[in-house]
mmCIF file of C-alpha atoms in Angstrom:
data_model
loop_
_atom_site.group_PDB
_atom_site.id
_atom_site.type_symbol
_atom_site.label_atom_id
_atom_site.label_comp_id
_atom_site.label_asym_id
_atom_site.label_seq_id
_atom_site.Cartn_x
_atom_site.Cartn_y
_atom_site.Cartn_z
ATOM 1 C CA UNK A 1 69.742 103.313 143.383
ATOM 2 C CA UNK A 2 69.388 101.504 140.067
ATOM 3 C CA UNK A 3 71.458 104.215 138.366
ATOM 4 C CA UNK A 4 74.286 103.705 140.849
ATOM 5 C CA UNK A 5 74.237 99.941 140.275
ATOM 6 C CA UNK A 6 74.271 100.436 136.501
ATOM 7 C CA UNK A 7 77.210 102.847 136.751
ATOM 8 C CA UNK A 8 79.161 100.353 138.862
ATOM 9 C CA UNK A 9 78.439 97.595 136.360
ATOM 10 C CA UNK A 10 79.518 99.814 133.474
ATOM 11 C CA UNK A 11 82.741 100.731 135.294
ATOM 12 C CA UNK A 12 83.494 97.095 136.108
ATOM 13 C CA UNK A 13 82.785 96.128 132.502
ATOM 14 C CA UNK A 14 85.165 98.758 131.185
ATOM 15 C CA UNK A 15 87.824 97.635 133.671
ATOM 16 C CA UNK A 16 87.445 94.009 132.560
ATOM 17 C CA UNK A 17 87.793 94.982 128.904
ATOM 18 C CA UNK A 18 90.934 96.974 129.679
ATOM 19 C CA UNK A 19 92.593 94.205 131.698
ATOM 20 C CA UNK A 20 91.758 91.574 129.048
ATOM 21 C CA UNK A 21 93.094 93.617 126.138
ATOM 22 C CA UNK A 22 96.441 92.779 124.548
ATOM 23 C CA UNK A 23 97.634 96.339 125.138
ATOM 24 C CA UNK A 24 97.198 95.989 128.897
ATOM 25 C CA UNK A 25 99.344 92.857 129.013
ATOM 26 C CA UNK A 26 102.050 94.536 126.935
ATOM 27 C CA UNK A 27 101.892 97.592 129.198
ATOM 28 C CA UNK A 28 102.495 95.358 132.249
ATOM 29 C CA UNK A 29 105.590 93.959 130.516
ATOM 30 C CA UNK A 30 106.820 97.520 129.915
ATOM 31 C CA UNK A 31 106.293 98.397 133.586
ATOM 32 C CA UNK A 32 108.157 95.235 134.631
ATOM 33 C CA UNK A 33 111.102 96.162 132.405
ATOM 34 C CA UNK A 34 111.194 99.665 133.885
ATOM 35 C CA UNK A 35 111.089 98.214 137.410
ATOM 36 C CA UNK A 36 113.985 95.851 136.703
ATOM 37 C CA UNK A 37 116.081 98.636 135.211
ATOM 38 C CA UNK A 38 115.238 100.858 138.152
ATOM 39 C CA UNK A 39 116.553 98.208 140.523
ATOM 40 C CA UNK A 40 119.644 97.581 138.388
ATOM 41 C CA UNK A 41 120.676 101.140 137.487
ATOM 42 C CA UNK A 42 118.358 103.387 139.500
ATOM 43 C CA UNK A 43 120.357 106.625 139.409
ATOM 44 C CA UNK A 44 120.912 106.435 135.657
ATOM 45 C CA UNK A 45 117.575 105.089 134.447
ATOM 46 C CA UNK A 46 115.263 107.236 136.578
ATOM 47 C CA UNK A 47 117.007 110.520 135.841
ATOM 48 C CA UNK A 48 114.702 113.043 134.181
ATOM 49 C CA UNK A 49 117.069 113.580 131.271
ATOM 50 C CA UNK A 50 117.296 109.835 130.578
ATOM 51 C CA UNK A 51 113.517 109.327 130.673
ATOM 52 C CA UNK A 52 112.967 112.196 128.237
ATOM 53 C CA UNK A 53 115.779 110.877 126.034
ATOM 54 C CA UNK A 54 114.236 107.387 125.934
ATOM 55 C CA UNK A 55 110.777 108.682 125.017
ATOM 56 C CA UNK A 56 112.207 111.059 122.414
ATOM 57 C CA UNK A 57 114.213 108.244 120.860
ATOM 58 C CA UNK A 58 111.426 105.682 120.661
ATOM 59 C CA UNK A 59 109.037 108.319 119.300
ATOM 60 C CA UNK A 60 110.746 107.910 115.909
ATOM 61 C CA UNK A 61 110.165 104.138 116.010
ATOM 62 C CA UNK A 62 106.667 104.816 117.299
ATOM 63 C CA UNK A 63 105.739 106.929 114.286
ATOM 64 C CA UNK A 64 107.093 104.221 111.985
ATOM 65 C CA UNK A 65 105.121 101.606 113.929
ATOM 66 C CA UNK A 66 101.865 103.539 113.380
ATOM 67 C CA UNK A 67 102.116 103.035 109.622
ATOM 68 C CA UNK A 68 103.498 99.512 109.958
ATOM 69 C CA UNK A 69 100.607 98.538 112.223
ATOM 70 C CA UNK A 70 98.023 99.440 109.592
ATOM 71 C CA UNK A 71 99.917 97.465 106.936
ATOM 72 C CA UNK A 72 100.258 94.404 109.179
ATOM 73 C CA UNK A 73 96.553 94.519 110.066
ATOM 74 C CA UNK A 74 95.865 93.915 106.361
ATOM 75 C CA UNK A 75 98.243 90.902 106.523
ATOM 76 C CA UNK A 76 100.928 92.849 104.643
ATOM 77 C CA UNK A 77 104.462 93.932 105.460
ATOM 78 C CA UNK A 78 106.510 97.013 104.572
ATOM 79 C CA UNK A 79 110.281 96.538 104.473
ATOM 80 C CA UNK A 80 110.885 99.876 102.769
ATOM 81 C CA UNK A 81 110.143 102.198 105.707
ATOM 82 C CA UNK A 82 113.794 102.523 106.783
ATOM 83 C CA UNK A 83 114.861 103.600 103.295
ATOM 84 C CA UNK A 84 111.887 105.944 102.896
ATOM 85 C CA UNK A 85 112.845 107.357 106.292
ATOM 86 C CA UNK A 86 116.275 108.280 104.899
ATOM 87 C CA UNK A 87 115.096 109.431 101.460
ATOM 88 C CA UNK A 88 112.425 111.796 102.789
ATOM 89 C CA UNK A 89 114.876 113.278 105.281
ATOM 90 C CA UNK A 90 117.626 113.993 102.761
ATOM 91 C CA UNK A 91 115.240 115.368 100.142
ATOM 92 C CA UNK A 92 113.709 117.766 102.653
ATOM 93 C CA UNK A 93 117.216 118.917 103.598
ATOM 94 C CA UNK A 94 118.244 119.310 99.944
ATOM 95 C CA UNK A 95 115.099 121.330 99.228
ATOM 96 C CA UNK A 96 116.077 123.725 102.022
ATOM 97 C CA UNK A 97 119.818 124.049 101.424
ATOM 98 C CA UNK A 98 120.188 123.616 97.651
ATOM 99 C CA UNK A 99 116.818 124.581 96.230
ATOM 100 C CA UNK A 100 116.350 127.432 98.733
ATOM 101 C CA UNK A 101 112.736 126.524 99.356
ATOM 102 C CA UNK A 102 110.894 127.492 102.567
ATOM 103 C CA UNK A 103 111.037 124.957 105.401
ATOM 104 C CA UNK A 104 107.298 124.285 105.228
ATOM 105 C CA UNK A 105 107.429 123.531 101.495
ATOM 106 C CA UNK A 106 110.525 121.365 101.926
ATOM 107 C CA UNK A 107 108.844 119.321 104.631
ATOM 108 C CA UNK A 108 105.807 118.844 102.380
ATOM 109 C CA UNK A 109 108.110 117.619 99.596
ATOM 110 C CA UNK A 110 109.615 115.022 101.925
ATOM 111 C CA UNK A 111 106.161 113.903 103.053
ATOM 112 C CA UNK A 112 104.959 113.715 99.442
ATOM 113 C CA UNK A 113 107.907 111.462 98.586
ATOM 114 C CA UNK A 114 106.871 109.111 101.380
ATOM 115 C CA UNK A 115 103.295 109.042 100.097
ATOM 116 C CA UNK A 116 104.398 108.343 96.520
ATOM 117 C CA UNK A 117 106.782 105.537 97.473
ATOM 118 C CA UNK A 118 104.164 104.022 99.766
ATOM 119 C CA UNK A 119 101.522 104.207 97.047
ATOM 120 C CA UNK A 120 103.967 102.551 94.646
ATOM 121 C CA UNK A 121 104.307 99.703 97.148
ATOM 122 C CA UNK A 122 100.539 99.367 97.187
ATOM 123 C CA UNK A 123 100.464 99.427 93.374
ATOM 124 C CA UNK A 124 103.007 96.595 93.197
ATOM 125 C CA UNK A 125 101.025 94.533 95.714
ATOM 126 C CA UNK A 126 97.547 95.099 94.275
ATOM 127 C CA UNK A 127 98.084 95.601 90.530
ATOM 128 C CA UNK A 128 101.307 93.708 89.811
ATOM 129 C CA UNK A 129 100.267 91.067 92.381
ATOM 130 C CA UNK A 130 103.712 90.894 93.962
ATOM 131 C CA UNK A 131 104.014 89.456 97.466
ATOM 132 C CA UNK A 132 104.294 92.387 99.949
ATOM 133 C CA UNK A 133 107.714 91.230 101.150
ATOM 134 C CA UNK A 134 109.156 91.140 97.621
ATOM 135 C CA UNK A 135 107.552 94.416 96.531
ATOM 136 C CA UNK A 136 108.720 96.378 99.559
ATOM 137 C CA UNK A 137 112.141 94.707 99.546
ATOM 138 C CA UNK A 138 112.641 96.039 96.020
ATOM 139 C CA UNK A 139 111.411 99.488 97.019
ATOM 140 C CA UNK A 140 113.725 99.423 100.016
ATOM 141 C CA UNK A 141 116.698 99.041 97.692
ATOM 142 C CA UNK A 142 115.413 101.658 95.237
ATOM 143 C CA UNK A 143 114.735 104.310 97.878
ATOM 144 C CA UNK A 144 118.096 103.750 99.574
ATOM 145 C CA UNK A 145 119.888 103.907 96.241
ATOM 146 C CA UNK A 146 118.187 107.196 95.356
ATOM 147 C CA UNK A 147 119.128 108.595 98.779
ATOM 148 C CA UNK A 148 122.776 107.691 98.168
ATOM 149 C CA UNK A 149 122.674 109.125 94.655
ATOM 150 C CA UNK A 150 121.178 112.525 95.477
ATOM 151 C CA UNK A 151 123.575 113.056 98.387
ATOM 152 C CA UNK A 152 126.669 111.458 96.898
ATOM 153 C CA UNK A 153 127.020 109.736 100.252
ATOM 154 C CA UNK A 154 127.657 113.042 102.037
ATOM 155 C CA UNK A 155 125.477 114.464 104.838
ATOM 156 C CA UNK A 156 123.366 117.529 104.049
ATOM 157 C CA UNK A 157 123.938 120.163 106.761
ATOM 158 C CA UNK A 158 123.616 123.924 107.371
ATOM 159 C CA UNK A 159 119.939 123.619 108.225
ATOM 160 C CA UNK A 160 117.967 126.510 109.759
ATOM 161 C CA UNK A 161 116.708 126.470 113.341
ATOM 162 C CA UNK A 162 113.116 126.548 112.132
ATOM 163 C CA UNK A 163 113.678 123.106 110.601
ATOM 164 C CA UNK A 164 115.624 121.762 113.591
ATOM 165 C CA UNK A 165 112.631 122.627 115.751
ATOM 166 C CA UNK A 166 110.910 119.490 114.411
ATOM 167 C CA UNK A 167 113.522 117.327 116.120
ATOM 168 C CA UNK A 168 114.997 119.465 118.876
ATOM 169 C CA UNK A 169 112.213 121.878 119.801
ATOM 170 C CA UNK A 170 109.587 121.775 122.524
ATOM 171 C CA UNK A 171 105.840 122.315 122.484
ATOM 172 C CA UNK A 172 104.427 123.201 125.908
ATOM 173 C CA UNK A 173 107.612 121.811 127.435
ATOM 174 C CA UNK A 174 107.316 118.482 125.578
ATOM 175 C CA UNK A 175 109.868 117.514 122.871
ATOM 176 C CA UNK A 176 108.380 118.005 119.411
ATOM 177 C CA UNK A 177 108.916 114.381 118.217
ATOM 178 C CA UNK A 178 106.924 113.111 121.207
ATOM 179 C CA UNK A 179 104.083 115.520 120.420
ATOM 180 C CA UNK A 180 104.153 114.376 116.792
ATOM 181 C CA UNK A 181 103.966 110.718 117.827
ATOM 182 C CA UNK A 182 101.049 111.301 120.220
ATOM 183 C CA UNK A 183 99.053 113.396 117.728
ATOM 184 C CA UNK A 184 99.596 110.913 114.893
ATOM 185 C CA UNK A 185 98.767 107.978 117.172
ATOM 186 C CA UNK A 186 95.492 109.577 118.262
ATOM 187 C CA UNK A 187 94.519 110.402 114.671
ATOM 188 C CA UNK A 188 95.408 106.890 113.486
ATOM 189 C CA UNK A 189 93.440 105.314 116.344
ATOM 190 C CA UNK A 190 90.360 107.378 115.525
ATOM 191 C CA UNK A 191 90.801 106.507 111.850
ATOM 192 C CA UNK A 192 90.925 102.756 112.526
ATOM 193 C CA UNK A 193 88.202 102.615 115.159
ATOM 194 C CA UNK A 194 85.712 105.297 114.136
ATOM 195 C CA UNK A 195 85.633 105.227 110.344
ATOM 196 C CA UNK A 196 84.250 102.799 107.781
ATOM 197 C CA UNK A 197 87.642 102.599 106.085
ATOM 198 C CA UNK A 198 89.222 101.612 109.403
ATOM 199 C CA UNK A 199 86.755 98.745 109.792
ATOM 200 C CA UNK A 200 87.479 97.708 106.205
ATOM 201 C CA UNK A 201 91.201 97.546 107.003
ATOM 202 C CA UNK A 202 90.520 95.018 109.779
ATOM 203 C CA UNK A 203 88.091 93.124 107.541
ATOM 204 C CA UNK A 204 90.700 92.748 104.801
ATOM 205 C CA UNK A 205 93.220 91.312 107.247
ATOM 206 C CA UNK A 206 90.670 88.971 108.773
ATOM 207 C CA UNK A 207 89.325 87.575 105.504
ATOM 208 C CA UNK A 208 90.336 89.329 102.311
ATOM 209 C CA UNK A 209 88.130 87.302 99.984
ATOM 210 C CA UNK A 210 85.162 87.671 102.298
ATOM 211 C CA UNK A 211 85.737 91.426 102.460
ATOM 212 C CA UNK A 212 85.898 91.611 98.658
ATOM 213 C CA UNK A 213 82.638 89.676 98.307
ATOM 214 C CA UNK A 214 81.054 92.068 100.814
ATOM 215 C CA UNK A 215 81.812 94.998 98.537
ATOM 216 C CA UNK A 216 84.958 96.300 100.239
ATOM 217 C CA UNK A 217 87.291 97.988 97.683
ATOM 218 C CA UNK A 218 90.215 95.823 98.781
ATOM 219 C CA UNK A 219 92.830 97.052 96.304
ATOM 220 C CA UNK A 220 92.121 100.734 96.947
ATOM 221 C CA UNK A 221 92.260 100.246 100.727
ATOM 222 C CA UNK A 222 95.552 98.376 100.479
ATOM 223 C CA UNK A 223 97.092 101.140 98.379
ATOM 224 C CA UNK A 224 95.879 103.673 100.933
ATOM 225 C CA UNK A 225 97.409 101.709 103.801
ATOM 226 C CA UNK A 226 100.812 101.413 102.116
ATOM 227 C CA UNK A 227 100.704 105.119 101.221
ATOM 228 C CA UNK A 228 100.022 105.976 104.881
ATOM 229 C CA UNK A 229 102.927 103.754 105.938
ATOM 230 C CA UNK A 230 105.206 105.659 103.559
ATOM 231 C CA UNK A 231 103.886 108.955 104.927
ATOM 232 C CA UNK A 232 104.609 107.925 108.535
ATOM 233 C CA UNK A 233 108.126 106.855 107.524
ATOM 234 C CA UNK A 234 108.683 110.215 105.822
ATOM 235 C CA UNK A 235 107.472 112.212 108.827
ATOM 236 C CA UNK A 236 109.707 110.203 111.141
ATOM 237 C CA UNK A 237 112.713 110.572 108.820
ATOM 238 C CA UNK A 238 112.243 114.328 108.500
ATOM 239 C CA UNK A 239 111.988 114.671 112.276
ATOM 240 C CA UNK A 240 115.178 112.630 112.715
ATOM 241 C CA UNK A 241 117.048 114.787 110.191
ATOM 242 C CA UNK A 242 115.869 117.829 112.143
ATOM 243 C CA UNK A 243 117.073 116.292 115.386
ATOM 244 C CA UNK A 244 120.531 115.420 114.024
ATOM 245 C CA UNK A 245 120.821 118.704 112.146
ATOM 246 C CA UNK A 246 121.828 116.828 108.965
ATOM 247 C CA UNK A 247 120.177 114.692 106.331
ATOM 248 C CA UNK A 248 122.013 111.376 105.975
ATOM 249 C CA UNK A 249 121.500 108.723 103.349
ATOM 250 C CA UNK A 250 122.558 106.086 105.890
ATOM 251 C CA UNK A 251 119.888 106.966 108.440
ATOM 252 C CA UNK A 252 117.085 104.529 109.177
ATOM 253 C CA UNK A 253 119.151 101.394 108.549
ATOM 254 C CA UNK A 254 117.283 98.375 109.999
ATOM 255 C CA UNK A 255 114.508 100.644 111.312
ATOM 256 C CA UNK A 256 112.001 98.501 109.443
ATOM 257 C CA UNK A 257 112.888 95.618 111.769
ATOM 258 C CA UNK A 258 112.315 97.791 114.828
ATOM 259 C CA UNK A 259 108.952 98.941 113.464
ATOM 260 C CA UNK A 260 107.861 95.365 112.719
ATOM 261 C CA UNK A 261 109.058 94.147 116.128
ATOM 262 C CA UNK A 262 107.295 97.011 117.928
ATOM 263 C CA UNK A 263 104.041 96.285 116.093
ATOM 264 C CA UNK A 264 104.129 92.537 116.740
ATOM 265 C CA UNK A 265 105.200 92.968 120.365
ATOM 266 C CA UNK A 266 102.264 95.356 120.660
ATOM 267 C CA UNK A 267 99.817 92.586 119.789
ATOM 268 C CA UNK A 268 99.377 92.859 116.022
ATOM 269 C CA UNK A 269 99.237 89.555 114.180
ATOM 270 C CA UNK A 270 101.370 88.965 111.104
ATOM 271 C CA UNK A 271 98.440 86.920 109.819
ATOM 272 C CA UNK A 272 96.367 90.110 109.747
ATOM 273 C CA UNK A 273 93.054 91.159 111.195
ATOM 274 C CA UNK A 274 94.233 92.299 114.626
ATOM 275 C CA UNK A 275 96.361 94.996 116.180
ATOM 276 C CA UNK A 276 96.082 98.457 117.658
ATOM 277 C CA UNK A 277 97.981 101.716 117.429
ATOM 278 C CA UNK A 278 98.243 101.886 121.231
ATOM 279 C CA UNK A 279 99.781 98.433 121.285
ATOM 280 C CA UNK A 280 102.284 99.431 118.573
ATOM 281 C CA UNK A 281 103.317 102.510 120.568
ATOM 282 C CA UNK A 282 103.776 100.428 123.719
ATOM 283 C CA UNK A 283 105.788 97.952 121.663
ATOM 284 C CA UNK A 284 107.992 100.815 120.439
ATOM 285 C CA UNK A 285 108.405 101.914 124.064
ATOM 286 C CA UNK A 286 109.533 98.414 125.018
ATOM 287 C CA UNK A 287 112.122 98.478 122.224
ATOM 288 C CA UNK A 288 113.302 101.914 123.342
ATOM 289 C CA UNK A 289 113.568 100.953 127.016
ATOM 290 C CA UNK A 290 115.357 97.738 126.054
ATOM 291 C CA UNK A 291 117.951 99.594 123.990
ATOM 292 C CA UNK A 292 118.448 102.195 126.714
ATOM 293 C CA UNK A 293 118.757 99.514 129.388
ATOM 294 C CA UNK A 294 121.413 97.630 127.423
ATOM 295 C CA UNK A 295 123.433 100.831 127.086
ATOM 296 C CA UNK A 296 123.104 101.664 130.795
ATOM 297 C CA UNK A 297 124.146 98.125 131.706
ATOM 298 C CA UNK A 298 127.271 98.559 129.543
ATOM 299 C CA UNK A 299 126.324 95.720 127.223
ATOM 300 C CA UNK A 300 128.533 95.581 124.126
ATOM 301 C CA UNK A 301 127.031 97.125 120.979
ATOM 302 C CA UNK A 302 127.509 93.773 119.244
ATOM 303 C CA UNK A 303 125.559 91.939 121.929
ATOM 304 C CA UNK A 304 122.876 94.623 121.784
ATOM 305 C CA UNK A 305 122.132 93.620 118.190
ATOM 306 C CA UNK A 306 122.003 89.988 119.296
ATOM 307 C CA UNK A 307 119.510 90.759 122.048
ATOM 308 C CA UNK A 308 117.313 92.797 119.687
ATOM 309 C CA UNK A 309 117.326 89.883 117.232
ATOM 310 C CA UNK A 310 116.274 87.483 119.977
ATOM 311 C CA UNK A 311 113.449 89.837 120.963
ATOM 312 C CA UNK A 312 112.212 89.921 117.351
ATOM 313 C CA UNK A 313 112.208 86.111 117.159
ATOM 314 C CA UNK A 314 110.370 85.860 120.477
ATOM 315 C CA UNK A 315 107.814 88.434 119.315
ATOM 316 C CA UNK A 316 107.054 86.491 116.132
ATOM 317 C CA UNK A 317 106.949 83.217 118.102
ATOM 318 C CA UNK A 318 104.406 84.701 120.518
ATOM 319 C CA UNK A 319 102.368 85.930 117.547
ATOM 320 C CA UNK A 320 102.316 82.401 116.112
ATOM 321 C CA UNK A 321 101.234 80.982 119.477
ATOM 322 C CA UNK A 322 98.417 83.536 119.723
ATOM 323 C CA UNK A 323 97.322 82.601 116.203
ATOM 324 C CA UNK A 324 97.329 78.873 117.009
ATOM 325 C CA UNK A 325 95.233 79.455 120.144
ATOM 326 C CA UNK A 326 92.604 81.269 118.100
ATOM 327 C CA UNK A 327 92.359 78.267 115.806
#
């Protein structure tokens, strides 16, 4: 009898924690958006092909948001992810088509570029003591410039099917980009919640000086976080190049804004110390559903940008309100 009572209490406790979490509230907003779109454009929005298309599309933002979330938890920001997205994609394509390297090696090269650029961001922030916004703004320009230079502004095509599988293929009937996003999200969640380094990342965002005095290697952890953000951007950019069948130096423009918006909408605080990978993924889903809904409702492309901008402002405003309440 006592065991049954304890199990019921445990279940009710878990349910309360779920309903009180930021991710649950964001998930309710996502469901509400889906319901409204269902009522407005039921035949179009609820079609199987459209649902798969929406999830496939926001999976690229979702992967970016995974890395961005970890950076924002440390009270940082990474404006370079859109440019790294493009640079990694075009370099992987060049390695395949011009250097005649195997697909696997080419993909590793693209991922390595993301790691290096991300680590350089961390170096600028921790060693050169540049503000994260300035450091990553400079890297954003550098990475985009290199992408333009190595391609001459032309798309890199004639890619093999084995490479296109990363963007167009299916694993157990699920589009490959979605599988990538889910696997990376699970790994990142375990990393943040189950490892000492993950707890240090939250500690740095909550109180950097306190974390340093407690023996946390703050500079090393920050460099790691920025490197992981660059890696996520590279993986996403390579997958997008595979989906489009070409590497383009113009890809990923303004994607950094989508990644930041998704992370903040998902409950991460720009002041640092809070946030979750699940919340970032749900935030990316909200951005994806919003974009899809605007298209289905025949909203002008110009007004779509306006609406996205308003959503970003509202997300940051809500973050500020949450921060003020905590004080």
